[in-house]
Short mmCIF file of C-alpha atoms in Angstrom, two decimals:
data_model
loop_
_atom_site.label_atom_id
_atom_site.label_comp_id
_atom_site.label_asym_id
_atom_site.label_seq_id
_atom_site.Cartn_x
_atom_site.Cartn_y
_atom_site.Cartn_z
CA UNK F 1 -3.68 11.84 3.74
CA UNK F 2 -6.00 8.81 3.97
CA UNK F 3 -5.24 5.66 5.90
CA UNK F 4 -6.78 2.35 6.87
CA UNK F 5 -6.29 1.32 10.49
CA UNK F 6 -6.78 -2.38 11.35
CA UNK F 7 -9.39 -2.71 8.61
CA UNK F 8 -11.06 -6.08 8.12
CA UNK F 9 -13.99 -7.02 5.91
CA UNK F 10 -15.77 -10.35 6.27
CA UNK F 11 -18.68 -11.91 4.46
CA UNK F 12 -19.84 -14.60 6.83
CA UNK F 13 -16.80 -16.73 7.62
CA UNK F 14 -14.86 -15.51 4.58
CA UNK F 15 -12.40 -12.65 5.16
CA UNK F 16 -11.73 -10.46 2.14
CA UNK F 17 -9.38 -8.20 4.15
CA UNK F 18 -7.77 -8.89 7.51
CA UNK F 19 -6.14 -6.24 9.75
CA UNK F 20 -5.05 -3.96 6.91
CA UNK F 21 -2.89 -1.04 8.01
CA UNK F 22 -1.89 1.28 5.20
CA UNK F 23 -1.31 5.00 4.68
CA UNK F 24 -1.64 6.91 1.41
CA UNK F 25 0.19 10.23 1.54
CA UNK F 26 0.01 13.50 -0.34
CA UNK F 27 1.84 13.90 -3.62
CA UNK F 28 1.84 10.20 -4.48
CA UNK F 29 -0.14 8.13 -6.97
CA UNK F 30 -0.85 4.57 -5.80
CA UNK F 31 -1.76 1.81 -8.21
CA UNK F 32 -3.99 -0.70 -6.41
CA UNK F 33 -3.43 -4.11 -8.00
CA UNK F 34 -4.40 -7.71 -7.32
CA UNK F 35 -5.94 -10.78 -8.91
CA UNK F 36 -9.60 -10.87 -9.94
CA UNK F 37 -11.67 -11.14 -6.78
CA UNK F 38 -8.89 -9.83 -4.55
CA UNK F 39 -11.08 -6.87 -3.58
CA UNK F 40 -9.58 -3.88 -5.38
CA UNK F 41 -12.89 -2.12 -6.10
CA UNK F 42 -14.24 -3.14 -2.71
CA UNK F 43 -11.27 -1.56 -0.95
CA UNK F 44 -11.82 1.69 -2.85
CA UNK F 45 -15.45 1.62 -1.67
CA UNK F 46 -14.24 1.14 1.91
CA UNK F 47 -11.91 4.13 1.54
CA UNK F 48 -14.73 6.26 0.10
CA UNK F 49 -17.17 5.29 2.85
CA UNK F 50 -19.58 3.45 0.54
CA UNK F 51 -18.87 0.19 2.39
CA UNK F 52 -18.41 -0.07 6.14
CA UNK F 53 -15.58 -2.39 7.20
CA UNK F 54 -16.34 -5.19 9.66
CA UNK F 55 -13.57 -3.83 11.88
CA UNK F 56 -11.18 -0.90 11.84
CA UNK F 57 -11.34 2.70 10.69
CA UNK F 58 -10.67 4.88 7.68
CA UNK F 59 -8.96 8.13 8.72
CA UNK F 60 -8.86 11.21 6.48
CA UNK F 61 -6.98 14.41 7.32
CA UNK F 62 -9.61 16.88 8.62
CA UNK F 63 -10.80 19.37 6.01
CA UNK F 64 -9.62 17.37 3.02
CA UNK F 65 -12.02 16.68 0.13
CA UNK F 66 -12.29 13.21 -1.34
CA UNK F 67 -13.48 12.63 -4.91
CA UNK F 68 -14.56 9.32 -6.47
CA UNK F 69 -15.06 8.24 -10.08
CA UNK F 70 -18.76 7.38 -10.27
CA UNK F 71 -19.68 3.95 -11.63
CA UNK F 72 -23.43 4.68 -11.98
CA UNK F 73 -23.61 6.04 -15.52
CA UNK F 74 -27.24 7.15 -15.16
CA UNK F 75 -27.09 8.94 -11.81
CA UNK F 76 -26.82 12.43 -13.33
CA UNK F 77 -29.12 12.02 -16.32
CA UNK F 78 -31.33 14.91 -15.16
CA UNK F 79 -28.40 17.39 -15.15
CA UNK F 80 -26.43 19.14 -17.86
CA UNK F 81 -22.89 18.06 -18.66
CA UNK F 82 -21.33 21.20 -17.15
CA UNK F 83 -23.43 20.99 -13.98
CA UNK F 84 -22.43 17.34 -13.57
CA UNK F 85 -18.73 18.18 -13.78
CA UNK F 86 -19.03 21.07 -11.31
CA UNK F 87 -20.85 18.73 -8.91
CA UNK F 88 -17.43 17.15 -8.48
CA UNK F 89 -17.10 19.85 -5.82
CA UNK F 90 -20.53 19.48 -4.25
CA UNK F 91 -20.17 22.43 -1.86
CA UNK F 92 -19.28 24.78 -4.71
CA UNK F 93 -22.22 23.54 -6.76
CA UNK F 94 -24.60 23.97 -3.81
CA UNK F 95 -23.38 27.55 -3.31
CA UNK F 96 -23.96 28.32 -7.00
CA UNK F 97 -27.52 27.01 -6.87
CA UNK F 98 -28.29 28.72 -3.57
CA UNK F 99 -27.01 32.05 -4.94
CA UNK F 100 -29.11 31.69 -8.08
CA UNK F 101 -32.20 30.90 -6.01
CA UNK F 102 -31.65 33.95 -3.77
CA UNK F 103 -31.15 36.38 -6.66
CA UNK F 104 -34.24 35.00 -8.38
CA UNK F 105 -36.49 35.82 -5.41
CA UNK F 106 -39.00 38.56 -6.25
CA UNK F 107 -39.01 39.73 -2.60
CA UNK F 108 -35.23 39.89 -2.06
CA UNK F 109 -34.82 41.01 1.57
CA UNK F 110 -31.98 42.50 3.62
CA UNK F 111 -31.55 39.11 5.24
CA UNK F 112 -31.23 37.57 1.77
CA UNK F 113 -28.63 40.19 0.92
CA UNK F 114 -26.53 39.26 3.96
CA UNK F 115 -26.81 35.57 3.09
CA UNK F 116 -25.90 36.28 -0.54
CA UNK F 117 -22.86 38.26 0.57
CA UNK F 118 -21.67 35.35 2.72
CA UNK F 119 -22.17 32.96 -0.17
CA UNK F 120 -20.34 35.26 -2.58
CA UNK F 121 -17.35 35.39 -0.23
CA UNK F 122 -17.20 31.60 0.06
CA UNK F 123 -17.79 31.28 -3.68
CA UNK F 124 -14.82 33.56 -4.45
CA UNK F 125 -12.59 31.71 -1.95
CA UNK F 126 -13.38 28.47 -3.82
CA UNK F 127 -12.47 30.10 -7.16
CA UNK F 128 -16.08 29.76 -8.21
CA UNK F 129 -15.87 32.37 -10.96
CA UNK F 130 -13.58 30.03 -12.90
CA UNK F 131 -15.66 26.91 -12.24
CA UNK F 132 -17.35 26.79 -15.63
CA UNK F 133 -14.16 27.46 -17.60
CA UNK F 134 -12.25 24.91 -15.49
CA UNK F 135 -14.96 22.33 -16.19
CA UNK F 136 -14.79 23.06 -19.91
CA UNK F 137 -11.01 22.70 -19.88
CA UNK F 138 -11.32 19.23 -18.35
CA UNK F 139 -14.01 18.21 -20.83
CA UNK F 140 -12.03 19.47 -23.82
CA UNK F 141 -8.91 17.70 -22.57
CA UNK F 142 -10.82 14.42 -22.50
CA UNK F 143 -12.18 15.00 -25.98
CA UNK F 144 -15.74 16.08 -25.07
CA UNK F 145 -16.61 18.65 -27.72
CA UNK F 146 -18.27 21.97 -26.88
CA UNK F 147 -21.52 20.89 -28.50
CA UNK F 148 -22.13 18.50 -25.58
CA UNK F 149 -21.34 20.89 -22.72
CA UNK F 150 -24.88 22.17 -22.25
CA UNK F 151 -26.64 18.92 -23.16
CA UNK F 152 -28.44 16.78 -20.61
CA UNK F 153 -26.49 13.73 -19.52
CA UNK F 154 -29.42 11.56 -20.63
CA UNK F 155 -29.01 12.80 -24.22
CA UNK F 156 -25.31 12.07 -24.77
CA UNK F 157 -23.66 8.82 -25.98
CA UNK F 158 -22.29 6.45 -23.35
CA UNK F 159 -18.59 6.94 -24.31
CA UNK F 160 -19.04 10.71 -23.82
CA UNK F 161 -20.91 10.15 -20.55
CA UNK F 162 -17.98 8.11 -19.19
CA UNK F 163 -15.62 11.00 -19.95
CA UNK F 164 -17.95 13.50 -18.24
CA UNK F 165 -18.02 11.41 -15.06
CA UNK F 166 -14.22 11.27 -15.12
CA UNK F 167 -14.06 15.06 -15.51
CA UNK F 168 -16.41 15.32 -12.52
CA UNK F 169 -14.02 13.25 -10.40
CA UNK F 170 -11.05 15.42 -11.44
CA UNK F 171 -12.82 18.76 -11.02
CA UNK F 172 -11.64 21.26 -8.42
CA UNK F 173 -8.34 19.59 -7.51
CA UNK F 174 -9.61 17.21 -4.79
CA UNK F 175 -7.22 16.36 -1.95
CA UNK F 176 -7.81 12.64 -2.39
CA UNK F 177 -8.78 11.11 -5.72
CA UNK F 178 -10.11 7.53 -6.00
CA UNK F 179 -10.29 6.16 -9.55
CA UNK F 180 -11.66 2.72 -10.39
CA UNK F 181 -10.71 1.75 -13.95
CA UNK F 182 -10.58 5.35 -15.27
CA UNK F 183 -9.25 4.28 -18.68
CA UNK F 184 -12.21 1.99 -19.44
CA UNK F 185 -13.96 3.15 -22.63
CA UNK F 186 -11.46 5.97 -23.15
CA UNK F 187 -9.73 6.32 -26.50
CA UNK F 188 -5.94 6.44 -26.55
CA UNK F 189 -5.87 10.24 -26.92
CA UNK F 190 -8.03 10.69 -23.81
CA UNK F 191 -5.87 8.21 -21.89
CA UNK F 192 -2.74 10.15 -22.86
CA UNK F 193 -4.35 13.38 -21.61
CA UNK F 194 -5.35 11.71 -18.32
CA UNK F 195 -1.81 10.41 -17.86
CA UNK F 196 -0.39 13.92 -18.10
CA UNK F 197 -3.08 15.26 -15.76
CA UNK F 198 -2.25 12.71 -13.06
CA UNK F 199 1.51 13.11 -13.49
CA UNK F 200 1.09 16.81 -12.71
CA UNK F 201 -1.54 16.28 -9.97
CA UNK F 202 -0.05 17.27 -6.61
CA UNK F 203 -2.43 15.53 -4.21
CA UNK F 204 -3.17 11.89 -3.35
CA UNK F 205 -4.36 9.47 -6.05
CA UNK F 206 -5.39 5.83 -5.61
CA UNK F 207 -6.19 4.13 -8.89
CA UNK F 208 -7.31 0.66 -9.97
CA UNK F 209 -6.44 -0.13 -13.59
CA UNK F 210 -5.65 -3.11 -15.80
CA UNK F 211 -3.64 -0.88 -18.13
CA UNK F 212 0.02 -1.63 -17.37
CA UNK F 213 1.36 1.23 -19.49
CA UNK F 214 -0.94 3.64 -17.66
CA UNK F 215 0.20 2.38 -14.24
CA UNK F 216 3.83 2.64 -15.29
CA UNK F 217 3.32 6.20 -16.49
CA UNK F 218 1.40 7.67 -13.53
CA UNK F 219 2.17 5.63 -10.40
CA UNK F 220 4.79 6.48 -7.80
CA UNK F 221 3.81 3.47 -5.68
CA UNK F 222 2.05 0.12 -6.09
CA UNK F 223 -0.30 -1.25 -3.42
CA UNK F 224 -0.52 -5.00 -3.96
CA UNK F 225 -3.50 -6.96 -2.59
CA UNK F 226 -2.86 -10.66 -2.01
CA UNK F 227 -4.41 -13.03 0.52
CA UNK F 228 -6.33 -10.24 2.27
CA UNK F 229 -3.23 -8.13 2.94
CA UNK F 230 -1.99 -4.99 1.18
CA UNK F 231 1.70 -4.25 0.78
CA UNK F 232 3.09 -1.02 -0.66
CA UNK F 233 6.08 -0.93 -3.01
CA UNK F 234 7.82 2.27 -4.11
CA UNK F 235 7.91 2.65 -7.90
CA UNK F 236 5.64 1.91 -10.84
CA UNK F 237 4.11 -1.39 -12.01
CA UNK F 238 7.21 -2.77 -13.73
CA UNK F 239 9.34 -1.93 -10.70
CA UNK F 240 6.79 -3.69 -8.45
CA UNK F 241 6.87 -6.79 -10.64
CA UNK F 242 10.66 -6.95 -10.69
CA UNK F 243 10.89 -6.21 -6.95
CA UNK F 244 8.27 -8.77 -5.96
CA UNK F 245 9.89 -11.46 -8.12
CA UNK F 246 13.31 -10.61 -6.67
CA UNK F 247 11.99 -10.83 -3.10
CA UNK F 248 10.45 -14.25 -3.81
CA UNK F 249 13.71 -15.42 -5.40
CA UNK F 250 15.77 -14.18 -2.44
CA UNK F 251 13.43 -15.86 0.07
CA UNK F 252 13.57 -19.13 -1.85
CA UNK F 253 17.38 -18.98 -1.93
CA UNK F 254 17.44 -18.17 1.79
CA UNK F 255 15.16 -21.15 2.47
CA UNK F 256 17.40 -23.39 0.39
CA UNK F 257 20.42 -22.39 2.47
CA UNK F 258 18.45 -22.96 5.68
CA UNK F 259 17.34 -26.41 4.45
CA UNK F 260 20.96 -27.34 3.74
CA UNK F 261 21.94 -26.11 7.21
CA UNK F 262 19.09 -28.09 8.78
CA UNK F 263 20.19 -31.21 6.92
CA UNK F 264 23.80 -30.83 8.13
CA UNK F 265 22.71 -30.23 11.73
CA UNK F 266 20.38 -33.23 11.72
CA UNK F 267 23.12 -35.47 10.31
CA UNK F 268 25.57 -34.32 13.00
CA UNK F 269 22.98 -34.82 15.79
CA UNK F 270 22.09 -38.27 14.43
CA UNK F 271 25.74 -39.35 14.27
CA UNK F 272 27.03 -37.96 17.58
CA UNK F 273 24.15 -37.60 20.03
CA UNK F 274 25.11 -40.94 21.63
CA UNK F 275 28.83 -40.09 21.67
CA UNK F 276 29.87 -38.82 25.12
CA UNK F 277 32.74 -36.72 23.78
CA UNK F 278 30.48 -35.05 21.22
CA UNK F 279 27.32 -34.80 23.32
CA UNK F 280 27.81 -31.10 24.19
CA UNK F 281 28.29 -30.25 20.52
CA UNK F 282 25.20 -32.30 19.58
CA UNK F 283 23.16 -30.49 22.24
CA UNK F 284 24.40 -27.13 20.95
CA UNK F 285 23.38 -28.07 17.41
CA UNK F 286 19.93 -29.15 18.61
CA UNK F 287 19.42 -25.67 20.04
CA UNK F 288 20.66 -24.10 16.79
CA UNK F 289 18.27 -26.33 14.84
CA UNK F 290 15.29 -25.21 16.93
CA UNK F 291 16.03 -21.57 16.11
CA UNK F 292 15.99 -22.03 12.32
CA UNK F 293 12.64 -21.10 10.78
CA UNK F 294 11.87 -21.37 7.08
CA UNK F 295 10.11 -18.42 5.48
CA UNK F 296 6.49 -19.15 4.62
CA UNK F 297 6.41 -18.47 0.88
CA UNK F 298 2.85 -18.62 -0.35
CA UNK F 299 2.36 -18.69 -4.11
CA UNK F 300 0.54 -15.62 -5.43
CA UNK F 301 -3.21 -15.89 -5.87
CA UNK F 302 -2.72 -14.53 -9.41
CA UNK F 303 -3.40 -16.97 -12.23
CA UNK F 304 -2.16 -16.49 -15.77
CA UNK F 305 -3.95 -18.13 -18.71
CA UNK F 306 -1.88 -19.64 -21.51
CA UNK F 307 -2.71 -17.95 -24.81
CA UNK F 308 -1.01 -19.35 -27.88
CA UNK F 309 -2.36 -18.73 -31.39
CA UNK F 310 -0.87 -21.28 -33.80
CA UNK F 311 -1.87 -20.94 -37.48
CA UNK F 312 -2.72 -24.25 -39.12
CA UNK F 313 -1.61 -22.97 -42.51
CA UNK F 314 1.24 -20.66 -43.49
CA UNK F 315 0.04 -17.43 -45.06
CA UNK F 316 0.97 -16.42 -48.61
CA UNK F 317 2.01 -13.05 -49.98
CA UNK F 318 -1.53 -12.06 -51.02
CA UNK F 319 -3.32 -11.31 -47.76
CA UNK F 320 -5.89 -8.52 -48.06
CA UNK F 321 -6.59 -5.61 -50.38
CA UNK F 322 -9.05 -2.88 -49.37
CA UNK F 323 -10.02 -0.41 -52.12
CA UNK F 324 -11.98 2.81 -51.66
CA UNK F 325 -14.34 1.58 -48.95
CA UNK F 326 -16.80 4.22 -47.75
CA UNK F 327 -19.59 4.02 -45.18
CA UNK F 328 -22.09 6.54 -43.84
CA UNK F 329 -23.87 5.97 -40.52
CA UNK F 330 -26.70 8.22 -39.30
CA UNK F 331 -25.86 10.79 -41.95
CA UNK F 332 -22.16 11.00 -41.06
CA UNK F 333 -19.43 9.52 -43.23
CA UNK F 334 -17.23 7.48 -40.88
CA UNK F 335 -15.18 5.72 -43.59
CA UNK F 336 -14.15 7.77 -46.63
CA UNK F 337 -12.41 5.93 -49.48
CA UNK F 338 -10.37 3.72 -47.16
CA UNK F 339 -7.63 1.98 -49.16
CA UNK F 340 -4.77 -0.18 -47.93
CA UNK F 341 -3.04 -3.47 -48.66
CA UNK F 342 -1.93 -5.97 -46.02
CA UNK F 343 1.40 -7.79 -46.25
CA UNK F 344 2.09 -11.28 -44.92
CA UNK F 345 4.14 -10.01 -41.95
CA UNK F 346 1.88 -7.10 -40.93
CA UNK F 347 0.58 -6.55 -37.42
CA UNK F 348 -1.61 -3.47 -37.87
CA UNK F 349 -3.09 -1.47 -35.01
CA UNK F 350 -6.11 0.62 -35.98
CA UNK F 351 -6.22 3.70 -33.78
CA UNK F 352 -8.18 6.94 -33.49
CA UNK F 353 -10.94 8.39 -31.35
CA UNK F 354 -13.74 7.26 -33.67
CA UNK F 355 -14.32 3.76 -32.34
CA UNK F 356 -17.46 3.28 -34.45
CA UNK F 357 -15.37 3.67 -37.61
CA UNK F 358 -12.86 1.01 -36.55
CA UNK F 359 -15.60 -1.42 -35.53
CA UNK F 360 -17.48 -0.83 -38.78
CA UNK F 361 -14.34 -1.53 -40.82
CA UNK F 362 -13.75 -4.81 -38.98
CA UNK F 363 -17.40 -5.79 -39.48
CA UNK F 364 -17.06 -5.11 -43.21
CA UNK F 365 -13.90 -7.22 -43.44
CA UNK F 366 -15.68 -10.02 -41.56
CA UNK F 367 -18.65 -9.88 -43.94
CA UNK F 368 -21.15 -8.72 -41.31
CA UNK F 369 -22.09 -5.45 -43.00
CA UNK F 370 -21.74 -4.05 -46.52
CA UNK F 371 -19.96 -0.77 -47.34
CA UNK F 372 -21.73 1.95 -49.30
CA UNK F 373 -19.01 1.69 -51.93
CA UNK F 374 -15.64 0.08 -52.48
CA UNK F 375 -14.50 -3.50 -52.10
CA UNK F 376 -12.08 -5.81 -50.32
CA UNK F 377 -10.52 -9.15 -51.18
CA UNK F 378 -8.89 -11.78 -48.98
CA UNK F 379 -6.01 -13.88 -50.32
CA UNK F 380 -6.73 -17.54 -51.09
CA UNK F 381 -4.29 -18.78 -48.41
CA UNK F 382 -5.91 -16.77 -45.61
CA UNK F 383 -8.27 -17.90 -42.88
CA UNK F 384 -9.75 -15.36 -40.49
CA UNK F 385 -10.82 -15.39 -36.84
CA UNK F 386 -12.77 -12.41 -35.57
CA UNK F 387 -13.09 -11.07 -32.02
CA UNK F 388 -16.07 -8.65 -32.01
CA UNK F 389 -16.37 -5.69 -29.70
CA UNK F 390 -20.03 -6.50 -29.00
CA UNK F 391 -20.46 -10.20 -28.26
CA UNK F 392 -24.06 -10.05 -26.99
CA UNK F 393 -25.57 -12.15 -29.79
CA UNK F 394 -22.87 -14.80 -29.58
CA UNK F 395 -23.71 -15.67 -25.98
CA UNK F 396 -27.49 -15.51 -26.38
CA UNK F 397 -27.98 -19.29 -26.47
CA UNK F 398 -28.50 -22.26 -24.15
CA UNK F 399 -25.37 -24.21 -25.13
CA UNK F 400 -22.67 -25.07 -22.63
CA UNK F 401 -19.18 -23.68 -23.21
CA UNK F 402 -17.90 -27.08 -24.43
CA UNK F 403 -20.86 -27.59 -26.77
CA UNK F 404 -20.43 -24.15 -28.30
CA UNK F 405 -16.65 -24.40 -28.75
CA UNK F 406 -16.84 -27.90 -30.27
CA UNK F 407 -18.60 -26.35 -33.29
CA UNK F 408 -15.36 -24.61 -34.24
CA UNK F 409 -13.02 -27.56 -33.67
CA UNK F 410 -11.98 -30.02 -36.37
CA UNK F 411 -11.59 -32.59 -33.61
CA UNK F 412 -15.09 -33.15 -32.22
CA UNK F 413 -13.93 -34.40 -28.86
CA UNK F 414 -14.99 -32.83 -25.55
CA UNK F 415 -11.70 -33.60 -23.81
CA UNK F 416 -9.77 -31.92 -26.65
CA UNK F 417 -11.91 -28.80 -26.33
CA UNK F 418 -11.59 -28.86 -22.54
CA UNK F 419 -7.84 -28.71 -22.99
CA UNK F 420 -8.18 -25.26 -24.55
CA UNK F 421 -10.56 -24.20 -21.78
CA UNK F 422 -8.06 -25.39 -19.18
CA UNK F 423 -5.44 -23.10 -20.68
CA UNK F 424 -7.92 -20.25 -20.23
CA UNK F 425 -8.50 -21.06 -16.53
CA UNK F 426 -11.83 -22.89 -16.92
CA UNK F 427 -11.35 -25.78 -14.51
CA UNK F 428 -13.37 -28.91 -13.79
CA UNK F 429 -17.08 -28.43 -14.32
CA UNK F 430 -16.70 -24.91 -15.72
CA UNK F 431 -17.05 -26.41 -19.18
CA UNK F 432 -20.73 -27.19 -18.58
CA UNK F 433 -21.57 -23.60 -17.70
CA UNK F 434 -24.24 -22.13 -19.94
CA UNK F 435 -23.02 -19.51 -22.39
CA UNK F 436 -25.62 -16.93 -21.38
CA UNK F 437 -24.61 -16.86 -17.68
CA UNK F 438 -20.91 -16.12 -18.16
CA UNK F 439 -19.29 -12.98 -16.77
CA UNK F 440 -17.66 -10.39 -19.02
CA UNK F 441 -14.16 -11.75 -18.40
CA UNK F 442 -15.29 -15.36 -18.95
CA UNK F 443 -16.89 -14.41 -22.28
CA UNK F 444 -13.63 -12.88 -23.49
CA UNK F 445 -11.66 -15.97 -22.47
CA UNK F 446 -14.16 -18.21 -24.31
CA UNK F 447 -13.81 -16.13 -27.48
CA UNK F 448 -10.02 -16.30 -27.25
CA UNK F 449 -10.33 -20.09 -26.80
CA UNK F 450 -12.34 -20.20 -30.04
CA UNK F 451 -9.63 -18.25 -31.84
CA UNK F 452 -6.98 -20.69 -30.63
CA UNK F 453 -9.09 -23.69 -31.72
CA UNK F 454 -9.77 -22.21 -35.17
CA UNK F 455 -5.99 -21.89 -35.79
CA UNK F 456 -6.46 -19.14 -38.38
CA UNK F 457 -3.55 -17.23 -39.91
CA UNK F 458 -5.32 -13.85 -39.71
CA UNK F 459 -6.69 -12.53 -36.43
CA UNK F 460 -9.06 -9.54 -36.30
CA UNK F 461 -9.54 -8.26 -32.76
CA UNK F 462 -11.74 -5.32 -31.76
CA UNK F 463 -10.85 -4.18 -28.21
CA UNK F 464 -10.05 -7.66 -26.82
CA UNK F 465 -8.85 -6.43 -23.41
CA UNK F 466 -12.23 -5.15 -22.22
CA UNK F 467 -13.25 -7.11 -19.07
CA UNK F 468 -9.88 -8.88 -18.75
CA UNK F 469 -7.76 -8.75 -15.61
CA UNK F 470 -4.10 -7.76 -15.62
CA UNK F 471 -2.85 -11.34 -15.79
CA UNK F 472 -5.04 -12.21 -18.79
CA UNK F 473 -4.03 -9.01 -20.58
CA UNK F 474 -0.35 -9.87 -20.05
CA UNK F 475 -0.96 -13.39 -21.39
CA UNK F 476 -2.83 -12.01 -24.42
CA UNK F 477 0.00 -9.55 -25.06
CA UNK F 478 2.49 -12.43 -25.06
CA UNK F 479 0.27 -14.50 -27.35
CA UNK F 480 -0.14 -11.69 -29.89
CA UNK F 481 3.61 -10.96 -29.94
CA UNK F 482 4.38 -14.64 -30.61
CA UNK F 483 1.68 -15.08 -33.28
CA UNK F 484 3.18 -16.03 -36.69
CA UNK F 485 0.31 -14.72 -38.79
CA UNK F 486 -1.29 -11.35 -39.62
CA UNK F 487 -2.96 -9.16 -37.00
CA UNK F 488 -5.57 -6.46 -37.55
CA UNK F 489 -6.59 -5.07 -34.19
CA UNK F 490 -7.70 -2.13 -32.08
CA UNK F 491 -6.97 -1.81 -28.39
CA UNK F 492 -7.01 0.82 -25.68
CA UNK F 493 -4.09 -0.96 -24.02
CA UNK F 494 -1.05 1.15 -24.95
CA UNK F 495 1.36 -1.64 -24.02
CA UNK F 496 -0.26 -4.11 -26.41
CA UNK F 497 -0.32 -1.60 -29.27
CA UNK F 498 3.28 -0.54 -28.67
CA UNK F 499 4.77 -4.03 -28.26
CA UNK F 500 2.72 -5.81 -30.94
CA UNK F 501 2.05 -3.49 -33.89
CA UNK F 502 4.60 -2.84 -36.64
CA UNK F 503 2.18 -0.66 -38.60
CA UNK F 504 -0.35 1.98 -37.54
CA UNK F 505 -3.53 2.98 -39.38
CA UNK F 506 -5.44 5.86 -37.83
CA UNK F 507 -9.02 6.56 -38.87
CA UNK F 508 -9.34 10.34 -38.76
CA UNK F 509 -12.45 12.32 -37.65
CA UNK F 510 -13.53 12.90 -41.26
CA UNK F 511 -13.33 9.20 -42.12
CA UNK F 512 -10.01 9.35 -44.00
CA UNK F 513 -6.93 7.49 -42.81
CA UNK F 514 -3.21 7.82 -42.06
CA UNK F 515 -1.11 4.72 -42.73
CA UNK F 516 2.45 4.47 -41.35
CA UNK F 517 4.91 1.60 -40.88
CA UNK F 518 5.96 2.38 -37.34
CA UNK F 519 5.67 1.46 -33.71
CA UNK F 520 2.90 3.27 -31.88
CA UNK F 521 5.18 5.49 -29.80
CA UNK F 522 7.19 6.54 -32.85
CA UNK F 523 3.93 7.28 -34.66
CA UNK F 524 2.72 9.52 -31.84
CA UNK F 525 6.03 11.39 -31.87
CA UNK F 526 6.15 11.81 -35.64
CA UNK F 527 5.94 15.22 -37.34
CA UNK F 528 3.22 13.88 -39.64
CA UNK F 529 1.09 12.94 -36.65
CA UNK F 530 1.48 16.40 -35.09
CA UNK F 531 0.52 18.05 -38.38
CA UNK F 532 -2.58 15.86 -38.79
CA UNK F 533 -3.74 16.59 -35.26
CA UNK F 534 -3.28 20.33 -35.79
CA UNK F 535 -5.32 20.19 -39.01
CA UNK F 536 -8.22 18.34 -37.43
CA UNK F 537 -8.15 20.46 -34.27
CA UNK F 538 -8.56 23.53 -36.48
CA UNK F 539 -11.25 21.73 -38.47
CA UNK F 540 -13.24 21.00 -35.29
CA UNK F 541 -12.91 24.60 -34.05
CA UNK F 542 -14.20 25.96 -37.36
CA UNK F 543 -17.19 23.62 -37.22
CA UNK F 544 -18.03 24.81 -33.70
CA UNK F 545 -17.67 28.49 -34.70
CA UNK F 546 -20.17 27.90 -37.51
#
């Protein structure tokens, strides 16, 4: 159990949290939600002890171990992958190293023998003999192949490093698990594995995530941060949303009834207060009026952008043909004779663990890179807008947001462009912000503004939800569902893939593809999908045995 008792956090005169009292109990998974800037990550840091509150205390049941998902991706660069995971239980790791140091002593004494015996007993009690195999099980579950297990953290790719740090947090069944955006940079397979892990996890979990499907799948409770307070709701994210909206509706209806009652009482008092025969009744109604209090209904601090992609031109039947495209990167073929044809009503989600392959395919279709072989052709009625995964070069300039966006608008009018920015929550003078100083979330909203201004009938989006808050993701989801053109996209957000795509193309580990007209959930459940996964699992094992 972990609880906050009268916790406040102030920065100068500004209070981020005020007198928070909340208890997180064993066996439950709490989704910590709130608008951008509400303090979700900060509250996790308070719970973990990384930030001291201005007032109040954090109380943890004595003897319980707390584990946190590390955000410093370079902290363990000097250690191997397996050692990093086992460090998730620091005491166990320290015992292992102390034992190794003792046994390596050339002058091993009787005193060393006694100490070693004590360490061996504690090591066995902590199930230390299974530590390495347990760590490997976690790594394999998250898709970290055996070839990386003994590598230094400094030598592995960043997506793999993120998975290792997650395995470290999960290692050794901690009593309290704090996870800040654990699905960031995970492929959909790894997210699915993590969902099952947390569903079966028997201790306390507190998780911050912008992935609504993930929160719905794993959470037993939602802890909602708004205006410096935290309120717990039983149920998952959807249940919280419905409950919170129902409560607001009920309070508004109650206030409406009270206002009608107040009006009637005031009218009676006004009419009869001077009437001697009615004076007692008027006095009674005055007292009743004084007792009526309207509920203080504050609007949520959450803000939803308005995302609406409207194609300027209707798309024809000839959209896109891709024929035998192949590409090799760093000696590995990531696209192998990729062939597919896009229809005018297709919304295609590109899935699979190989993110580089999906990004490369989108870059080819956008004309940024050339394939080794093969070709593609866009239909004459098509116009394309592209959302790149890496937007670094786009924002490396000294233009303001309005100046940059005006380049893509047929109407060269600043107020017209500002209208699109207003929809995306850029208010007032935000439009004169320089492109290079924008935050990650602001950059995404600017790129989505460009796509709305361009009014294309084909949208290509490569992981558009990175850096977006829950409200913006929900708005994007709505915008993509309403879009009347063709979509080619990849996303780690299960909800967007499931509710938007009517066709799934998976790029397999060997660079080939599976193409199926299906929703995402039906695709995952299909016999064909199970067979493909079995084939490639066997393929990977054979490679490792070699």
